[in-house]
mmCIF file of C-alpha atoms in Angstrom:
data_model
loop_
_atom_site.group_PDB
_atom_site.id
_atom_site.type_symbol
_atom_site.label_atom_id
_atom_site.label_comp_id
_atom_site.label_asym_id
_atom_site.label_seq_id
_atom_site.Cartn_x
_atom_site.Cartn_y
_atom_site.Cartn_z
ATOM 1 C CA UNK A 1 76.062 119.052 85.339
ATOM 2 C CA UNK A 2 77.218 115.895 83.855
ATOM 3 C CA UNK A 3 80.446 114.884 83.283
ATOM 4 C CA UNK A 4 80.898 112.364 80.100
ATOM 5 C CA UNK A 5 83.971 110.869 78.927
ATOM 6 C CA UNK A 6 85.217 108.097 76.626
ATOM 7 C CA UNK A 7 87.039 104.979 78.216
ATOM 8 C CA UNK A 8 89.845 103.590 75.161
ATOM 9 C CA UNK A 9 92.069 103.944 72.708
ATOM 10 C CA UNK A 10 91.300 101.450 69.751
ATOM 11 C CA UNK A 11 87.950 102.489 68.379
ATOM 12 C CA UNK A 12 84.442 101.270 69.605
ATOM 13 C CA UNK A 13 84.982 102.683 72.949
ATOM 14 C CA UNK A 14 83.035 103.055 76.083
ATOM 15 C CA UNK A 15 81.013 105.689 76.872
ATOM 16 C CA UNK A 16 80.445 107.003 80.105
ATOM 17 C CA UNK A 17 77.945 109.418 81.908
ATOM 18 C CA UNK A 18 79.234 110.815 86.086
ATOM 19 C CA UNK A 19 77.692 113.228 87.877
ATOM 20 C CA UNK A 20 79.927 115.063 90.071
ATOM 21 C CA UNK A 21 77.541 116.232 92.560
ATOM 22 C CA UNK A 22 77.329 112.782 93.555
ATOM 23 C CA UNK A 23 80.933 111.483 93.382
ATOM 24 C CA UNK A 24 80.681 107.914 95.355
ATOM 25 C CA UNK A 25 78.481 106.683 92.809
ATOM 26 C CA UNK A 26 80.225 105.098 89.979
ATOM 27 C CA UNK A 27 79.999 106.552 86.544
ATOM 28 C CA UNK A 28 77.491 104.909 84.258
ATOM 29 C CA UNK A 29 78.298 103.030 81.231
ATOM 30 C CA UNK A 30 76.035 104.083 78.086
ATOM 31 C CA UNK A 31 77.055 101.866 75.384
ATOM 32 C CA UNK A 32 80.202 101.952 72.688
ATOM 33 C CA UNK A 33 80.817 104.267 69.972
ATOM 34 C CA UNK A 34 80.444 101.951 67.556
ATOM 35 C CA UNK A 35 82.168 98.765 65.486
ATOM 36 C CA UNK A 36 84.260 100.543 63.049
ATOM 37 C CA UNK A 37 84.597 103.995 64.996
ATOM 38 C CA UNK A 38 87.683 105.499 65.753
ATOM 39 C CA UNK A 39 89.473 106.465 68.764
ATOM 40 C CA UNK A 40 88.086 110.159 70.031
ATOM 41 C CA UNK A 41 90.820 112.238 72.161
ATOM 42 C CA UNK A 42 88.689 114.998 71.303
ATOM 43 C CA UNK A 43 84.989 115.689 72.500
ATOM 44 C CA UNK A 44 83.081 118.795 73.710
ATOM 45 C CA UNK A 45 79.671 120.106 73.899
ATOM 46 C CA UNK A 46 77.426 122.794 71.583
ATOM 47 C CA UNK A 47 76.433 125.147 74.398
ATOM 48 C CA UNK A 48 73.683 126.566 71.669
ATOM 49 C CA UNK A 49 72.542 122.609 70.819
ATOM 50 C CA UNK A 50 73.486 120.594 73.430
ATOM 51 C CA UNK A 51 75.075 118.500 71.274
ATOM 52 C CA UNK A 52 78.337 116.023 72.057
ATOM 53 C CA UNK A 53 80.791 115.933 69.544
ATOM 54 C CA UNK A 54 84.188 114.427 68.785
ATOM 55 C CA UNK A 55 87.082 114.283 66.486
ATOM 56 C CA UNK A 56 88.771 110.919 65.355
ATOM 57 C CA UNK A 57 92.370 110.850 66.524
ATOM 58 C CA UNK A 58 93.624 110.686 62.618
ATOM 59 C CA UNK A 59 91.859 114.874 62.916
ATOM 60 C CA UNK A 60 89.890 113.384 59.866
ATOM 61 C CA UNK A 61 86.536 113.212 60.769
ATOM 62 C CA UNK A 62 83.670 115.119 63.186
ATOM 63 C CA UNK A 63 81.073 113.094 64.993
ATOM 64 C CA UNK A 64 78.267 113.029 66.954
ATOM 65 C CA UNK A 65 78.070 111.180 70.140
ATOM 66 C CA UNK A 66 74.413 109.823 71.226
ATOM 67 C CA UNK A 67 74.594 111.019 75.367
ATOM 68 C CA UNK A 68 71.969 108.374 75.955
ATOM 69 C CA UNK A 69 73.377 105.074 73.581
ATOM 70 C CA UNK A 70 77.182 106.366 73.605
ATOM 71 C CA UNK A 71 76.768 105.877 69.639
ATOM 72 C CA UNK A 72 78.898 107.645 67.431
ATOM 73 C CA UNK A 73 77.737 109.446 63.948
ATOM 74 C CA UNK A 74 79.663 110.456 61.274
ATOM 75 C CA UNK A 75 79.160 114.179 60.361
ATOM 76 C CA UNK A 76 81.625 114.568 57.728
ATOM 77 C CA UNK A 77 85.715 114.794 57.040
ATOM 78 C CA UNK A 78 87.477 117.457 58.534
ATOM 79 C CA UNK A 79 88.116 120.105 55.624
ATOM 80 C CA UNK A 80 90.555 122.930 55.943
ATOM 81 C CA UNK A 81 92.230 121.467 58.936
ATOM 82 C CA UNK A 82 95.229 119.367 60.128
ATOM 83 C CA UNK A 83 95.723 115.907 59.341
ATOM 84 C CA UNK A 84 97.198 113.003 61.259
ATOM 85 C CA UNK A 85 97.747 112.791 65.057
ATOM 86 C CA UNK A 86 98.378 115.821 65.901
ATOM 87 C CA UNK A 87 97.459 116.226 69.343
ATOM 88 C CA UNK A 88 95.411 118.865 70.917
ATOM 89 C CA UNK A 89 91.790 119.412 71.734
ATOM 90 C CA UNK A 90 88.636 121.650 70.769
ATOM 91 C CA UNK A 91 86.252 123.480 72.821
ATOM 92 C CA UNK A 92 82.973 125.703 71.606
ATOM 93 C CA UNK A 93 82.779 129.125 72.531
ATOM 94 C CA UNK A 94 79.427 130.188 74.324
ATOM 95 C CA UNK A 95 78.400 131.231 71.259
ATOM 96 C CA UNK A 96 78.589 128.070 69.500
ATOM 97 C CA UNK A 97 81.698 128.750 67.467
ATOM 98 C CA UNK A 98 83.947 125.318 67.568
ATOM 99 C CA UNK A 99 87.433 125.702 67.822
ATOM 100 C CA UNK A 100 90.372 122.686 67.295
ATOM 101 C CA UNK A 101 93.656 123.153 68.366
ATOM 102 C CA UNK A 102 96.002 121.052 66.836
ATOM 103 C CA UNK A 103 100.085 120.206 65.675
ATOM 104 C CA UNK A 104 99.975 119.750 62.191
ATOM 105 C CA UNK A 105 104.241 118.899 61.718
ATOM 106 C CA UNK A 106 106.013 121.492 64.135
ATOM 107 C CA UNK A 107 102.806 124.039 64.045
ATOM 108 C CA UNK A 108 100.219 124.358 66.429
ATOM 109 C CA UNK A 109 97.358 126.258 64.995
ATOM 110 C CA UNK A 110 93.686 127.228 66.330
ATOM 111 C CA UNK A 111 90.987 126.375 63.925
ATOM 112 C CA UNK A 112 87.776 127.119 63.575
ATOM 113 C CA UNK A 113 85.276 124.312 62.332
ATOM 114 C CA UNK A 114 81.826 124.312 60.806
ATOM 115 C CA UNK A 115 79.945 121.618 63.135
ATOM 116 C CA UNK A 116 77.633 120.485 60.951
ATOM 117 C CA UNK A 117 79.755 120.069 57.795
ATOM 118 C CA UNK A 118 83.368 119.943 59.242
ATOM 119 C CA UNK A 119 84.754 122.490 57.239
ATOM 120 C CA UNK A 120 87.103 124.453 58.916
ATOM 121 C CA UNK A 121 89.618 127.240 58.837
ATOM 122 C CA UNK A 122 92.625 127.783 59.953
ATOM 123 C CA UNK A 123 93.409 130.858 62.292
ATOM 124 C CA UNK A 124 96.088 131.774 64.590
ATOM 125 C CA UNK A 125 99.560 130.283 64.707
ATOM 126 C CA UNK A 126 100.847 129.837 67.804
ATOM 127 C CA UNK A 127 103.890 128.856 70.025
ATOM 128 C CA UNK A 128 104.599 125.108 69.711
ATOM 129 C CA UNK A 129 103.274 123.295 72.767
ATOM 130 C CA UNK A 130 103.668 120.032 73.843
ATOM 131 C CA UNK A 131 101.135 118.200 71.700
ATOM 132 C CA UNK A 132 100.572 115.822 75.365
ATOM 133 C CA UNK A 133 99.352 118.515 77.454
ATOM 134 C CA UNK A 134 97.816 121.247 75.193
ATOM 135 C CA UNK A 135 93.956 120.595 76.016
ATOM 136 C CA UNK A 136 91.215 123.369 75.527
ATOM 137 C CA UNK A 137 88.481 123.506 78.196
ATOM 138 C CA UNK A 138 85.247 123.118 77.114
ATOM 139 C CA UNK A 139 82.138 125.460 77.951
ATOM 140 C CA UNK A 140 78.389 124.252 78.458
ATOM 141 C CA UNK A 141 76.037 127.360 78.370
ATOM 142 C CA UNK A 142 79.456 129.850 78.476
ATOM 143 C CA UNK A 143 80.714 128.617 81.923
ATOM 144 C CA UNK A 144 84.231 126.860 81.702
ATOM 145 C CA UNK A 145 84.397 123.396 82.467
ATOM 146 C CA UNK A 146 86.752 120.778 82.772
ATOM 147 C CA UNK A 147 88.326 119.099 79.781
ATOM 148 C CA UNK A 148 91.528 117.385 80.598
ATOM 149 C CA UNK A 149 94.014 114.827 79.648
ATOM 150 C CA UNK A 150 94.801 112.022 81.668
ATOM 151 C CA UNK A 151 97.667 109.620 81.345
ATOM 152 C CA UNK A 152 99.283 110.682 78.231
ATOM 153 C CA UNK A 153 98.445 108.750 74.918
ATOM 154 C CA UNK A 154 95.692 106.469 76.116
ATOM 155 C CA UNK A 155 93.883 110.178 77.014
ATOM 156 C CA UNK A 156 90.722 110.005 78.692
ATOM 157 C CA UNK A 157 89.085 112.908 77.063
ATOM 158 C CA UNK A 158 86.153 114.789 79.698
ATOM 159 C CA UNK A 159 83.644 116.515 79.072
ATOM 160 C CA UNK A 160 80.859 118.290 81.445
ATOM 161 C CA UNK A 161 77.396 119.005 80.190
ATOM 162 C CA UNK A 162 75.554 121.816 82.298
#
């Protein structure tokens, strides 16, 4: 499957598509997220919808990202969640249940959040974790896949699509 990820660390990133299968050809470029769009550490794909989505780095907001124009949508706010950087990732089940993990002061907590109207819950506590390295993977049609942070705070979040 394809691999997409999300080049940047200011807002109206780049948007990339890379097939694995063939890995000496270079990844292609889709388009930006948008003027005005946040930074995205977070993306992963609805195995049920085959949809992208992402969460701003300020764990505010839930978007949509376009896998043909790279262009990001709005959903709505985060609800029920963390706020503020707070590191971490999220990852949907192969059921299509979305999950964030995130620091919100010295707490890491697992959330579960409504896609479509970004209300979420909060779940288990857990151990504190290095907010740098605590990445979910992401599934596409139940299989694990790679999701994975890569050079500390300007993260290139990954993503693979089946």
């Amino acid at each position: 499957g394809m691999l997409f990820f999300i080049v940047g660390s200011a807002g109206n990133d780049q948007v990339y598509r890379w097939d694995p299968a063939t890995p000496l050809v270079a990844p292609v470029l889709l388009g930006t997220t948008g003027a005005g769009i946040p930074y995205f550490p977070r993306i992963a794909f609805d195995p049920v919808t085959g949809v992208l989505y992402a969460v701003n780095t300020a764990t505010t907001g839930i978007y949509t990202i376009n896998t043909t124009t790279g262009a990001a949508t709005l959903v709505g706010a985060l609800t029920g969640g963390p706020t503020g950087n707070s590191g971490g990732d999220m990852a949907f089940s192969g059921a299509g249940t979305l999950y964030l993990v995130a620091r919100n002061g010295a707490v890491d907590t697992i959330y579960t959040v409504h896609p479509a109207t970004g209300a979420g819950a909060a779940g288990e506590v857990i151990p504190p974790i290095d907010p740098l390295v605590l990445r979910l993977p992401a599934w596409q049609d139940g299989a694990p896949s790679p999701s994975a942070l890569l050079g500390g705070p300007s993260a290139l979040p990954l993503c693979r699509r089946g």
